[in-house]
PDB file of C-alpha atoms in Angstrom:
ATOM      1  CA  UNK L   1     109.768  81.652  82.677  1.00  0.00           C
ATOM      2  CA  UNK L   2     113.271  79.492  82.253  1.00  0.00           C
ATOM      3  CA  UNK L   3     111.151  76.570  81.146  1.00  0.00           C
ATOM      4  CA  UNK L   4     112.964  76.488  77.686  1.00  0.00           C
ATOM      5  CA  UNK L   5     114.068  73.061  77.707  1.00  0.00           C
ATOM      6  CA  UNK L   6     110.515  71.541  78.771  1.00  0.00           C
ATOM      7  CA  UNK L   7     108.444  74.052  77.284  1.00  0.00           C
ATOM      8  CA  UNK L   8     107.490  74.264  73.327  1.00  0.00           C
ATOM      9  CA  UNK L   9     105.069  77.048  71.993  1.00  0.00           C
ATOM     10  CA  UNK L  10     103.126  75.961  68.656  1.00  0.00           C
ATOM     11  CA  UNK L  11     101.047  78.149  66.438  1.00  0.00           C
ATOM     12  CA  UNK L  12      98.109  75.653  65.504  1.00  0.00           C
ATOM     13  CA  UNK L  13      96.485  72.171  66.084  1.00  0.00           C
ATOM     14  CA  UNK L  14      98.321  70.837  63.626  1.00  0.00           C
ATOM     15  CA  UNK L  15     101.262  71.322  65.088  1.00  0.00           C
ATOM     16  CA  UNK L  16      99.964  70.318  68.331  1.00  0.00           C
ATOM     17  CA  UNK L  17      99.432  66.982  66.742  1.00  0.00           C
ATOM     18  CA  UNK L  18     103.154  66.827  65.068  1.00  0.00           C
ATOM     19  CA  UNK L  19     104.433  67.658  68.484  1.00  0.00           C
ATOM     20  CA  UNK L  20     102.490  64.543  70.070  1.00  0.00           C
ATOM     21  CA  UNK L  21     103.626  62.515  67.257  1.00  0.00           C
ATOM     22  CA  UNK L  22     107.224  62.970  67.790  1.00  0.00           C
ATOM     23  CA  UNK L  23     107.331  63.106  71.490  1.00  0.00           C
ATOM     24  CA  UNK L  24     105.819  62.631  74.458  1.00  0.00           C
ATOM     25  CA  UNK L  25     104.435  65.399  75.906  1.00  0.00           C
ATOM     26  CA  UNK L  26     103.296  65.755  79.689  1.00  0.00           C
ATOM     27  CA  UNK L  27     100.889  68.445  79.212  1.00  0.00           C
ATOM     28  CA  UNK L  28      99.113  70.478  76.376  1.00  0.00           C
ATOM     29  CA  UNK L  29      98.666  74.006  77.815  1.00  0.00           C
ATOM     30  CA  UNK L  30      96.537  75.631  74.813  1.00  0.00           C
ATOM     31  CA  UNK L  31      94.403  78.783  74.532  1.00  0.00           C
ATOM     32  CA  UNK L  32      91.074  78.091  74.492  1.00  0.00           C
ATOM     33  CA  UNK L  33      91.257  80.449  70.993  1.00  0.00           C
ATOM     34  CA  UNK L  34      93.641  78.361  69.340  1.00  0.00           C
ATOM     35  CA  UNK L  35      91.349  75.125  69.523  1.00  0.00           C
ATOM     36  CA  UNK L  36      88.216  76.677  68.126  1.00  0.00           C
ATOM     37  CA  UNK L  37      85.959  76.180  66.398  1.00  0.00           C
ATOM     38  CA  UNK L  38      85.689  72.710  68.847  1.00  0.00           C
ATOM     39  CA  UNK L  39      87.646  72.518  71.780  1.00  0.00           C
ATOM     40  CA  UNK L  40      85.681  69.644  72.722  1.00  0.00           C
ATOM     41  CA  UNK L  41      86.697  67.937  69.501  1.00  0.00           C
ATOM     42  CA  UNK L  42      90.545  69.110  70.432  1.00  0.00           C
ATOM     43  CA  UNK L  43      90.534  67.712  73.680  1.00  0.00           C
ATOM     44  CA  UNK L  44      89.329  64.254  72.142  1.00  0.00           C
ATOM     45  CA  UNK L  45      92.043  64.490  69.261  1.00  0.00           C
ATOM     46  CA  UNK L  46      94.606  65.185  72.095  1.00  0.00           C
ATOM     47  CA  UNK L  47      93.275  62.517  74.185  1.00  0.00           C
ATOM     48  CA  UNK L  48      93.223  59.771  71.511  1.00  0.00           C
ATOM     49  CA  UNK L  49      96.608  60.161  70.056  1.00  0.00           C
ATOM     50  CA  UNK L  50      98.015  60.195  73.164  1.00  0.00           C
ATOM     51  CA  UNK L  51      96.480  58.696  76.669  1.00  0.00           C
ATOM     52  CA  UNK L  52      99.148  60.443  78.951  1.00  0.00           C
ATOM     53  CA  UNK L  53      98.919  64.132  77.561  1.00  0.00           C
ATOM     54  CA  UNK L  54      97.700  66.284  80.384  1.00  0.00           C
ATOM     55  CA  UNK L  55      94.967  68.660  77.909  1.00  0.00           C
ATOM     56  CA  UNK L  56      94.537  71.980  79.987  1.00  0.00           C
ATOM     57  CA  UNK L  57      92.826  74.977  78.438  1.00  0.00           C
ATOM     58  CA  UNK L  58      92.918  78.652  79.417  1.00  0.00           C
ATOM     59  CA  UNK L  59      91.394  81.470  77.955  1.00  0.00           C
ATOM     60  CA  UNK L  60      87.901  83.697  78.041  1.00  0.00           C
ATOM     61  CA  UNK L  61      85.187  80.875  77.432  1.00  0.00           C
ATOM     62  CA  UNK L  62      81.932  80.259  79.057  1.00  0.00           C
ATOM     63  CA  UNK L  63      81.176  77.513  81.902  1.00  0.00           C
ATOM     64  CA  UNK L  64      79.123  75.481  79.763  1.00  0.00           C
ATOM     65  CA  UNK L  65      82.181  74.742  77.265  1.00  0.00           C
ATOM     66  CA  UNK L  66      84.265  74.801  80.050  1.00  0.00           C
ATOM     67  CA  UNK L  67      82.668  72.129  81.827  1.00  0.00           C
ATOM     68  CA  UNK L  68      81.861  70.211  78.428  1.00  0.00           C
ATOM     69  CA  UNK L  69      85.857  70.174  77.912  1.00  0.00           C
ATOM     70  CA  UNK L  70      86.377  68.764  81.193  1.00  0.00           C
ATOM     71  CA  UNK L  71      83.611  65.707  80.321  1.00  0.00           C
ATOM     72  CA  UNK L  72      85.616  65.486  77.264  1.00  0.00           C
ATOM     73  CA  UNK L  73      88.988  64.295  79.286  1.00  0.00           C
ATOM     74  CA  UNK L  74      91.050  68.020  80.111  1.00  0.00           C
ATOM     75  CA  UNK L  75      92.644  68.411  83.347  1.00  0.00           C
ATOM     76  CA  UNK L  76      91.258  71.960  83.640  1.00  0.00           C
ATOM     77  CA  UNK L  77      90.028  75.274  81.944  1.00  0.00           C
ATOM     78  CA  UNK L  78      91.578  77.951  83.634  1.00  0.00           C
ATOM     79  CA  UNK L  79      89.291  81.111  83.000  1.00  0.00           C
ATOM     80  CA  UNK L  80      90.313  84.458  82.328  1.00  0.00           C
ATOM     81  CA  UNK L  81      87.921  87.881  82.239  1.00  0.00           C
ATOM     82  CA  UNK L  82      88.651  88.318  79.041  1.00  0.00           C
ATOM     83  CA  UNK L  83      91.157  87.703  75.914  1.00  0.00           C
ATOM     84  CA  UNK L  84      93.868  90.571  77.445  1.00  0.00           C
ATOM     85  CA  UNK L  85      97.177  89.487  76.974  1.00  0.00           C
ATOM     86  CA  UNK L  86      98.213  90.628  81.112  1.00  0.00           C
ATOM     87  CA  UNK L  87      94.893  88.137  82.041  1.00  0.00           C
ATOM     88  CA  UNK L  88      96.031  84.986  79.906  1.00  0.00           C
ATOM     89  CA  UNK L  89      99.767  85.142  80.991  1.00  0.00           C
ATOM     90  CA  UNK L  90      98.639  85.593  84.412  1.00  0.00           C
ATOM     91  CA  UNK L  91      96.402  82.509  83.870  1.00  0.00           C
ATOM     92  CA  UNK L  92      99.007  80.174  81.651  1.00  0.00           C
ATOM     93  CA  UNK L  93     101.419  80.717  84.403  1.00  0.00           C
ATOM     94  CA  UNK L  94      99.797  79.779  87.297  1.00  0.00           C
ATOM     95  CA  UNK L  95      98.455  76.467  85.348  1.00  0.00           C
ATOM     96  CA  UNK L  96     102.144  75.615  84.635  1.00  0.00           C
ATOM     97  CA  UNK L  97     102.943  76.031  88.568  1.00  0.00           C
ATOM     98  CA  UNK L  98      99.510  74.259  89.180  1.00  0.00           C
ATOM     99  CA  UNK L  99     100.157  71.542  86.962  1.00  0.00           C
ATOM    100  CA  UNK L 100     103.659  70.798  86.632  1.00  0.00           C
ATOM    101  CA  UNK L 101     105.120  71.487  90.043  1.00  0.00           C
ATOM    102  CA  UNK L 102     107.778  69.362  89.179  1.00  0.00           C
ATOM    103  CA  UNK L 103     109.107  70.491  85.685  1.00  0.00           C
ATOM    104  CA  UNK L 104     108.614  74.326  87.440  1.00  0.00           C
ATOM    105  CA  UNK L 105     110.517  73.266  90.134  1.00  0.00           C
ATOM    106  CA  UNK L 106     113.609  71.672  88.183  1.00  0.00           C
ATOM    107  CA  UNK L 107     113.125  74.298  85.492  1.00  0.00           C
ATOM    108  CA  UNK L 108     112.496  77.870  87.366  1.00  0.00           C
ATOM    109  CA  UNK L 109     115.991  79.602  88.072  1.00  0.00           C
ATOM    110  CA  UNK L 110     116.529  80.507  91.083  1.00  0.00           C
ATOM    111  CA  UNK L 111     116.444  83.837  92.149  1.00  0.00           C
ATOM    112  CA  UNK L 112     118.757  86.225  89.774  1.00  0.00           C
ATOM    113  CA  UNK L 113     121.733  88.393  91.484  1.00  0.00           C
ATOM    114  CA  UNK L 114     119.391  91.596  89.621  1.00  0.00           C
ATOM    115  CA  UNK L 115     116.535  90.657  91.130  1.00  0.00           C
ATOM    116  CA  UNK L 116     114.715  92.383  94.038  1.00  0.00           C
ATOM    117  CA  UNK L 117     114.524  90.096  97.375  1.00  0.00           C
ATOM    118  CA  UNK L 118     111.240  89.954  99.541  1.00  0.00           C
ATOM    119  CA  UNK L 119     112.646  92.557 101.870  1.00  0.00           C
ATOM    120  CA  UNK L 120     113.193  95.002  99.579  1.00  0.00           C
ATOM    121  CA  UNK L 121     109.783  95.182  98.510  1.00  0.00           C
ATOM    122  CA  UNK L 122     107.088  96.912 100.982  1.00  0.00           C
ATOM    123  CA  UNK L 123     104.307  95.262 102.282  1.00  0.00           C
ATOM    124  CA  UNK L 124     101.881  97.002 100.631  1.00  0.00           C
ATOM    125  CA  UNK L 125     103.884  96.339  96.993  1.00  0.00           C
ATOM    126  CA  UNK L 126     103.880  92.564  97.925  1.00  0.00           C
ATOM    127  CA  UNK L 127     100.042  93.189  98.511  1.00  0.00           C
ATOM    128  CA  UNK L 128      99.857  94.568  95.106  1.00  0.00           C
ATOM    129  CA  UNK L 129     101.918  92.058  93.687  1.00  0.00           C
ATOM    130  CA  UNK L 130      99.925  88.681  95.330  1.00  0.00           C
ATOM    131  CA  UNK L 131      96.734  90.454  93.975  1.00  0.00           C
ATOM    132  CA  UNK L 132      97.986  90.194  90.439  1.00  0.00           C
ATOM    133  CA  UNK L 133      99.049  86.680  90.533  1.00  0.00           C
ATOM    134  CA  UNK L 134      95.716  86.101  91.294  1.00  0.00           C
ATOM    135  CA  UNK L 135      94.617  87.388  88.246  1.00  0.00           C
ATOM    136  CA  UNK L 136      93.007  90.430  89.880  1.00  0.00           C
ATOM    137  CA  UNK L 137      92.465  94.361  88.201  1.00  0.00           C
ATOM    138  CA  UNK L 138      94.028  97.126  89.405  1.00  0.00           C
ATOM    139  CA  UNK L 139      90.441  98.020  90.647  1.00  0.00           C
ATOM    140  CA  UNK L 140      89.629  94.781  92.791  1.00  0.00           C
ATOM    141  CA  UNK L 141      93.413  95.105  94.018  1.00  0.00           C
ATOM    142  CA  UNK L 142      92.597  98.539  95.415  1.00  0.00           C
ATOM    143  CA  UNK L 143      89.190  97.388  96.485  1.00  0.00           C
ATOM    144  CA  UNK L 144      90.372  94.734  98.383  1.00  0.00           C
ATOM    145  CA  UNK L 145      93.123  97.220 100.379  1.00  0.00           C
ATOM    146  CA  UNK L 146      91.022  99.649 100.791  1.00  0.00           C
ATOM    147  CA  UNK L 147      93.216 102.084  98.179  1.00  0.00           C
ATOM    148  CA  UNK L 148      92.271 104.093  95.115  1.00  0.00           C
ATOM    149  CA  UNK L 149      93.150 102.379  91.419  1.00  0.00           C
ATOM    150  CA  UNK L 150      95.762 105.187  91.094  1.00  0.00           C
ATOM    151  CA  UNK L 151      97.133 104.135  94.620  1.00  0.00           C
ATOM    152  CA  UNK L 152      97.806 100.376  93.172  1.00  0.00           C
ATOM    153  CA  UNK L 153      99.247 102.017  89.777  1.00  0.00           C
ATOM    154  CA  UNK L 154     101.491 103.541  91.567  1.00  0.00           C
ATOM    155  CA  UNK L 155     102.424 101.067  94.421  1.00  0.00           C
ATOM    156  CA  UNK L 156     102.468  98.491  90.690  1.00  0.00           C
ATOM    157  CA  UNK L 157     105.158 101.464  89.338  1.00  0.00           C
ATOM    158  CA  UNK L 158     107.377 101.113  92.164  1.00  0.00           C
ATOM    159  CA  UNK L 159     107.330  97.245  92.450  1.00  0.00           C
ATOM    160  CA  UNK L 160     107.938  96.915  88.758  1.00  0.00           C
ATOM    161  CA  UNK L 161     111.238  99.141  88.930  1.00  0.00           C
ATOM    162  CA  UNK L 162     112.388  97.164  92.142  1.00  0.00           C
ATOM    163  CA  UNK L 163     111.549  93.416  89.880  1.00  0.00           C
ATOM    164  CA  UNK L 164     113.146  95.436  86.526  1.00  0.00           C
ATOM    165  CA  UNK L 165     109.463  93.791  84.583  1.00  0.00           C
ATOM    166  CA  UNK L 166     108.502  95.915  82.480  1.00  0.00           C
ATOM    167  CA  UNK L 167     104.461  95.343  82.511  1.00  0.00           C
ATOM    168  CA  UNK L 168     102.093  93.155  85.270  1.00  0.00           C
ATOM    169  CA  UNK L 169     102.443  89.884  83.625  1.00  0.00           C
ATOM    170  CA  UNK L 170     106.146  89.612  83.662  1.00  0.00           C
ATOM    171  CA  UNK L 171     106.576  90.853  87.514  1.00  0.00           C
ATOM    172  CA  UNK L 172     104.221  88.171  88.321  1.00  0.00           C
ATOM    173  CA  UNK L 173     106.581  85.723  86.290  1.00  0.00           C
ATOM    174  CA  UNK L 174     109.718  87.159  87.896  1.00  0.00           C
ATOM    175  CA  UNK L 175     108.000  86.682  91.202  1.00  0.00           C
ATOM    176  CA  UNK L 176     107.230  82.857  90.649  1.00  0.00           C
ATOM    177  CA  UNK L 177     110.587  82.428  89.190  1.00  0.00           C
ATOM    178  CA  UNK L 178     112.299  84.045  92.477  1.00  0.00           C
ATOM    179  CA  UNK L 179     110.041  82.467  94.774  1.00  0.00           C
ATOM    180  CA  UNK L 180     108.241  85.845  96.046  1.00  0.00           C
ATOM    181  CA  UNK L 181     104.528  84.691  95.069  1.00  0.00           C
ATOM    182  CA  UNK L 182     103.731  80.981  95.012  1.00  0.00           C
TER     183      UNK L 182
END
């Protein structure tokens, strides 16, 4: 997403921890899978060690935790259908627009010389394209136009060529990062 210089991707809690001991950090975007078996317990540990961390989770998980995470000091769970990869990028970038509008804002390029302007996408692409940054299936896109599935696949096909992504999740990054979706 160009957020290289703010952004740092760990593998485990421990190293969430390490991070927050050398640094501040603004916000702790984790999958809800990497602080199992307790996210509760995470979002404490987060919490204690340091006040000003931002904890937001995202990932499958059910209200109940979601809303026990919350009590437990997070900003936000941001749910997704399910653990597919498409679903949780969708989700982790819109809670890095969400939450740091300013680091996304100083961070984002600005739109690439390569990449496809507003106008050269058609209205029902854009369509296509807004329905996936909001997390939605091929199925609910095309319910919601009033279109077959294969009619979005295909609209999806045409808009990914004009963006050069090469799957869902990264023309709905290359959107953000021009400005086309918000």
């Amino acid at each position: 997403m160009g957020l290289a210089q703010a952004v740092r991707a760990v593998a485990n809690t421990h190293d969430v921890y390490e991070e927050l001991r050398r640094r501040p950090i603004d916000v702790v975007l984790v999958d809800v899978n990497l602080a199992t078996p307790d996210p509760v317990h995470f979002t404490r540990e987060v919490r204690q060690r340091s006040r000003g961390t931002a904890v937001v989770m995202a990932g499958p998980t059910d209200p109940r935790t979601a809303a026990m995470v919350v009590a437990a000091g997070a900003r936000g769970v941001i749910r997704s259908a399910s653990a597919d990869n498409d679903d949780l990028l969708v989700a982790l970038t819109q809670a890095i627009m969400l939450v740091c509008p300013q680091v996304a804002a100083q961070g984002l390029p600005r739109q690439r010389a390569a990449m496809a302007s507003r106008s050269n996408l058609t209205t029902r692409e854009m369509q296509v394209l807004r329905g996936m940054s909001e997390g939605k299936s091929n199925a609910e896109i095309g319910r919601d136009l009033f279109v077959s599935e294969d009619t979005v696949k295909t609209h999806a096909r045409r808009m990914f060529r004009k963006l050069g992504a090469r799957d869902r999740a990264h023309a709905v990054a290359e959107a953000f990062r021009a400005g086309i979706v918000h």
